[in-house]
Amino acid sequence: MAASQKLSHLLQLADQGPALRAALAEEVAELLTAWPSDYPDSMRGVCEVLLAKAARDVDPATRARLRVQLYSDPELSGRVLPRESTAQALIDAARRGEGLHDALAQSLGVDDTMVVQILDDESGAALAVACKGANIERATFSALALLVRPGRDRAHAFAVLDAYDTVPMSEATRVLRGWREGQQAA
């Protein structure tokens, strides 16, 4: 499809209202991650603005999917999908000892059952994979890992923290996507 036709199609989707915002956002994100060489760079800026506006109207699970879709370009993800201070909300919930399951489920785009499995993993590897796959910063992961299991001995705590660094981003994203798809299929 020619660039002008594609842009026209996307703008028509935008005019359809909130019901199609998720479809629009996912289509624009896909276009931005695989930008055709014959499309003008000036159109890229328009698409980024369109994605940013559409992303404001979608639910948190869709925003989480968009972050995974855009993981290969963290700068783009940061521009069009700014985080709403989820890091502090997660840490505060872990400190209080309540609300962490819901906050983590929303941040990861998974259900409560999956969050329970992630947090029940004694090794901390599941939490490391989930946080890295959802582009949750290492500092936030570290705080969560220490707050969720405060009784760990020092060596075990360091091993858990190292798990975040050793898992490749592509693998973490793939696993998190698999968890999401698995629960959608169920």
mmCIF file of C-alpha atoms in Angstrom:
data_model
loop_
_atom_site.group_PDB
_atom_site.id
_atom_site.type_symbol
_atom_site.label_atom_id
_atom_site.label_comp_id
_atom_site.label_asym_id
_atom_site.label_seq_id
_atom_site.Cartn_x
_atom_site.Cartn_y
_atom_site.Cartn_z
ATOM 1 C CA MET A 1 0.000 0.000 0.000
ATOM 2 C CA ALA A 2 1.349 3.438 -0.894
ATOM 3 C CA ALA A 3 2.350 5.727 1.971
ATOM 4 C CA SER A 4 -0.447 8.226 1.324
ATOM 5 C CA GLN A 5 -3.038 5.433 1.210
ATOM 6 C CA LYS A 6 -1.708 3.902 4.422
ATOM 7 C CA LEU A 7 -1.801 7.247 6.229
ATOM 8 C CA SER A 8 -5.326 7.872 4.968
ATOM 9 C CA HIS A 9 -6.378 4.407 6.212
ATOM 10 C CA LEU A 10 -4.872 5.062 9.651
ATOM 11 C CA LEU A 11 -6.569 8.454 9.932
ATOM 12 C CA GLN A 12 -9.893 6.872 8.982
ATOM 13 C CA LEU A 13 -9.390 4.331 11.782
ATOM 14 C CA ALA A 14 -8.666 7.185 14.188
ATOM 15 C CA ASP A 15 -11.961 8.803 13.251
ATOM 16 C CA GLN A 16 -13.894 5.632 14.134
ATOM 17 C CA GLY A 17 -13.794 6.475 17.835
ATOM 18 C CA PRO A 18 -12.573 4.706 20.967
ATOM 19 C CA ALA A 19 -13.887 1.282 19.958
ATOM 20 C CA LEU A 20 -11.098 0.825 17.405
ATOM 21 C CA ARG A 21 -8.271 2.544 19.331
ATOM 22 C CA ALA A 22 -6.566 -0.735 20.250
ATOM 23 C CA ALA A 23 -6.600 -1.935 16.637
ATOM 24 C CA LEU A 24 -5.294 1.429 15.457
ATOM 25 C CA ALA A 25 -2.534 1.506 18.076
ATOM 26 C CA GLU A 26 -1.374 -2.026 17.276
ATOM 27 C CA GLU A 27 -1.409 -1.375 13.523
ATOM 28 C CA VAL A 28 0.589 1.853 13.890
ATOM 29 C CA ALA A 29 3.054 0.173 16.277
ATOM 30 C CA GLU A 30 3.578 -2.616 13.748
ATOM 31 C CA LEU A 31 4.155 -0.046 10.996
ATOM 32 C CA LEU A 32 6.684 1.874 13.107
ATOM 33 C CA THR A 33 8.659 -1.256 14.004
ATOM 34 C CA ALA A 34 8.873 -2.378 10.372
ATOM 35 C CA TRP A 35 9.026 0.986 8.628
ATOM 36 C CA PRO A 36 8.920 0.478 4.838
ATOM 37 C CA SER A 37 11.889 2.001 3.069
ATOM 38 C CA ASP A 38 9.664 3.665 0.476
ATOM 39 C CA TYR A 39 7.650 5.601 3.114
ATOM 40 C CA PRO A 40 8.792 9.192 3.779
ATOM 41 C CA ASP A 41 10.420 9.931 7.139
ATOM 42 C CA SER A 42 8.052 12.873 7.616
ATOM 43 C CA MET A 43 5.166 10.401 7.835
ATOM 44 C CA ARG A 44 6.914 8.605 10.702
ATOM 45 C CA GLY A 45 6.402 11.607 12.998
ATOM 46 C CA VAL A 46 2.702 11.720 12.168
ATOM 47 C CA CYS A 47 2.435 7.998 12.973
ATOM 48 C CA GLU A 48 4.220 8.456 16.311
ATOM 49 C CA VAL A 49 1.766 11.209 17.305
ATOM 50 C CA LEU A 50 -1.142 9.029 16.172
ATOM 51 C CA LEU A 51 0.137 6.115 18.250
ATOM 52 C CA ALA A 52 0.686 8.290 21.315
ATOM 53 C CA LYS A 53 -2.882 9.640 21.102
ATOM 54 C CA ALA A 54 -4.395 6.203 20.507
ATOM 55 C CA ALA A 55 -2.384 4.673 23.357
ATOM 56 C CA ARG A 56 -3.942 7.111 25.827
ATOM 57 C CA ASP A 57 -7.388 5.659 25.047
ATOM 58 C CA VAL A 58 -6.543 1.966 25.405
ATOM 59 C CA ASP A 59 -6.653 -0.200 28.498
ATOM 60 C CA PRO A 60 -3.505 -1.041 30.505
ATOM 61 C CA ALA A 61 -3.288 -4.570 29.049
ATOM 62 C CA THR A 62 -3.203 -3.161 25.510
ATOM 63 C CA ARG A 63 -0.553 -0.608 26.554
ATOM 64 C CA ALA A 64 1.517 -3.458 27.978
ATOM 65 C CA ARG A 65 1.192 -5.376 24.685
ATOM 66 C CA LEU A 66 2.264 -2.265 22.790
ATOM 67 C CA ARG A 67 5.367 -1.935 24.991
ATOM 68 C CA VAL A 68 6.284 -5.525 24.177
ATOM 69 C CA GLN A 69 5.648 -4.862 20.493
ATOM 70 C CA LEU A 70 7.944 -1.814 20.625
ATOM 71 C CA TYR A 71 10.661 -3.396 22.808
ATOM 72 C CA SER A 72 13.193 -3.277 19.967
ATOM 73 C CA ASP A 73 13.057 0.541 20.025
ATOM 74 C CA PRO A 74 13.038 1.692 23.670
ATOM 75 C CA GLU A 75 13.339 5.378 22.698
ATOM 76 C CA LEU A 76 10.205 5.145 20.545
ATOM 77 C CA SER A 77 8.406 3.283 23.311
ATOM 78 C CA GLY A 78 9.371 5.978 25.812
ATOM 79 C CA ARG A 79 8.127 8.750 23.528
ATOM 80 C CA VAL A 80 4.764 7.265 22.598
ATOM 81 C CA LEU A 81 4.039 5.179 25.707
ATOM 82 C CA PRO A 82 5.311 7.104 28.721
ATOM 83 C CA ARG A 83 5.015 5.195 31.953
ATOM 84 C CA GLU A 84 2.623 6.598 34.515
ATOM 85 C CA SER A 85 4.967 6.134 37.467
ATOM 86 C CA THR A 86 4.189 2.430 37.677
ATOM 87 C CA ALA A 87 7.565 1.813 39.270
ATOM 88 C CA GLN A 88 6.712 3.786 42.384
ATOM 89 C CA ALA A 89 3.226 2.278 42.551
ATOM 90 C CA LEU A 90 4.701 -1.234 42.442
ATOM 91 C CA ILE A 91 7.280 -0.469 45.119
ATOM 92 C CA ASP A 92 4.696 1.217 47.365
ATOM 93 C CA ALA A 93 2.352 -1.777 47.043
ATOM 94 C CA ALA A 94 5.185 -4.174 47.901
ATOM 95 C CA ARG A 95 6.142 -2.069 50.943
ATOM 96 C CA ARG A 96 2.542 -1.963 52.174
ATOM 97 C CA GLY A 97 2.137 -5.662 51.588
ATOM 98 C CA GLU A 98 -1.139 -5.138 49.759
ATOM 99 C CA GLY A 99 -2.184 -4.406 46.202
ATOM 100 C CA LEU A 100 0.999 -5.753 44.650
ATOM 101 C CA HIS A 101 -0.778 -8.535 42.757
ATOM 102 C CA ASP A 102 -3.139 -6.101 41.039
ATOM 103 C CA ALA A 103 -0.451 -3.508 40.301
ATOM 104 C CA LEU A 104 1.943 -6.127 38.935
ATOM 105 C CA ALA A 105 -0.785 -7.794 36.857
ATOM 106 C CA GLN A 106 -1.607 -4.440 35.301
ATOM 107 C CA SER A 107 2.051 -3.589 34.624
ATOM 108 C CA LEU A 108 2.790 -6.973 33.080
ATOM 109 C CA GLY A 109 -0.490 -7.391 31.214
ATOM 110 C CA VAL A 110 -1.210 -10.763 32.840
ATOM 111 C CA ASP A 111 -3.914 -12.040 35.169
ATOM 112 C CA ASP A 112 -3.725 -12.557 38.943
ATOM 113 C CA THR A 113 -3.137 -16.292 38.600
ATOM 114 C CA MET A 114 0.002 -15.667 36.554
ATOM 115 C CA VAL A 115 1.197 -13.025 39.041
ATOM 116 C CA VAL A 116 0.823 -15.532 41.881
ATOM 117 C CA GLN A 117 2.954 -18.032 39.936
ATOM 118 C CA ILE A 118 5.573 -15.362 39.224
ATOM 119 C CA LEU A 119 5.788 -14.237 42.848
ATOM 120 C CA ASP A 120 5.739 -17.805 44.207
ATOM 121 C CA ASP A 121 8.916 -18.659 42.281
ATOM 122 C CA GLU A 122 11.507 -18.921 45.077
ATOM 123 C CA SER A 123 14.408 -18.434 42.675
ATOM 124 C CA GLY A 124 13.186 -14.990 41.600
ATOM 125 C CA ALA A 125 13.863 -15.891 37.969
ATOM 126 C CA ALA A 126 10.199 -15.572 36.959
ATOM 127 C CA LEU A 127 9.993 -12.082 38.450
ATOM 128 C CA ALA A 128 13.242 -11.141 36.692
ATOM 129 C CA VAL A 129 11.939 -12.388 33.347
ATOM 130 C CA ALA A 130 8.563 -10.691 33.825
ATOM 131 C CA CYS A 131 10.056 -7.343 34.818
ATOM 132 C CA LYS A 132 12.665 -7.331 32.072
ATOM 133 C CA GLY A 133 10.114 -8.458 29.476
ATOM 134 C CA ALA A 134 7.804 -5.588 30.473
ATOM 135 C CA ASN A 135 10.663 -3.051 30.395
ATOM 136 C CA ILE A 136 10.467 -2.486 34.140
ATOM 137 C CA GLU A 137 13.768 -0.954 35.186
ATOM 138 C CA ARG A 138 16.363 -2.953 37.091
ATOM 139 C CA ALA A 139 16.095 -0.676 40.135
ATOM 140 C CA THR A 140 12.369 -1.357 40.379
ATOM 141 C CA PHE A 141 12.935 -5.088 39.929
ATOM 142 C CA SER A 142 15.617 -5.028 42.642
ATOM 143 C CA ALA A 143 13.297 -3.281 45.089
ATOM 144 C CA LEU A 144 10.474 -5.719 44.324
ATOM 145 C CA ALA A 145 12.717 -8.767 44.639
ATOM 146 C CA LEU A 146 13.974 -7.632 48.039
ATOM 147 C CA LEU A 147 10.567 -6.511 49.332
ATOM 148 C CA VAL A 148 8.686 -9.621 48.192
ATOM 149 C CA ARG A 149 11.092 -11.955 50.003
ATOM 150 C CA PRO A 150 12.825 -9.923 52.707
ATOM 151 C CA GLY A 151 14.191 -12.967 54.548
ATOM 152 C CA ARG A 152 16.607 -14.077 51.828
ATOM 153 C CA ASP A 153 20.201 -14.506 52.828
ATOM 154 C CA ARG A 154 22.684 -12.184 51.180
ATOM 155 C CA ALA A 155 24.054 -14.676 48.641
ATOM 156 C CA HIS A 156 20.563 -15.683 47.494
ATOM 157 C CA ALA A 157 19.497 -12.030 47.234
ATOM 158 C CA PHE A 158 22.492 -11.275 44.985
ATOM 159 C CA ALA A 159 21.705 -14.317 42.833
ATOM 160 C CA VAL A 160 18.122 -13.104 42.376
ATOM 161 C CA LEU A 161 19.324 -9.624 41.446
ATOM 162 C CA ASP A 162 21.826 -11.082 38.966
ATOM 163 C CA ALA A 163 19.006 -13.016 37.278
ATOM 164 C CA TYR A 164 17.669 -9.766 35.812
ATOM 165 C CA ASP A 165 21.038 -8.980 34.232
ATOM 166 C CA THR A 166 21.617 -12.428 32.780
ATOM 167 C CA VAL A 167 18.294 -12.940 31.005
ATOM 168 C CA PRO A 168 18.408 -11.517 27.468
ATOM 169 C CA MET A 169 15.737 -8.911 26.702
ATOM 170 C CA SER A 170 14.533 -10.842 23.654
ATOM 171 C CA GLU A 171 14.084 -14.013 25.715
ATOM 172 C CA ALA A 172 12.286 -12.165 28.523
ATOM 173 C CA THR A 173 9.944 -10.500 26.048
ATOM 174 C CA ARG A 174 9.245 -13.804 24.307
ATOM 175 C CA VAL A 175 8.446 -15.566 27.608
ATOM 176 C CA LEU A 176 6.193 -12.733 28.823
ATOM 177 C CA ARG A 177 4.368 -12.725 25.483
ATOM 178 C CA GLY A 178 3.922 -16.493 25.819
ATOM 179 C CA TRP A 179 2.427 -16.089 29.293
ATOM 180 C CA ARG A 180 -0.018 -13.491 27.965
ATOM 181 C CA GLU A 181 -1.002 -15.577 24.955
ATOM 182 C CA GLY A 182 -1.370 -18.670 27.118
ATOM 183 C CA GLN A 183 -3.847 -16.996 29.419
ATOM 184 C CA GLN A 184 -5.779 -15.493 26.481
ATOM 185 C CA ALA A 185 -6.138 -18.962 24.973
ATOM 186 C CA ALA A 186 -7.426 -20.387 28.259
#
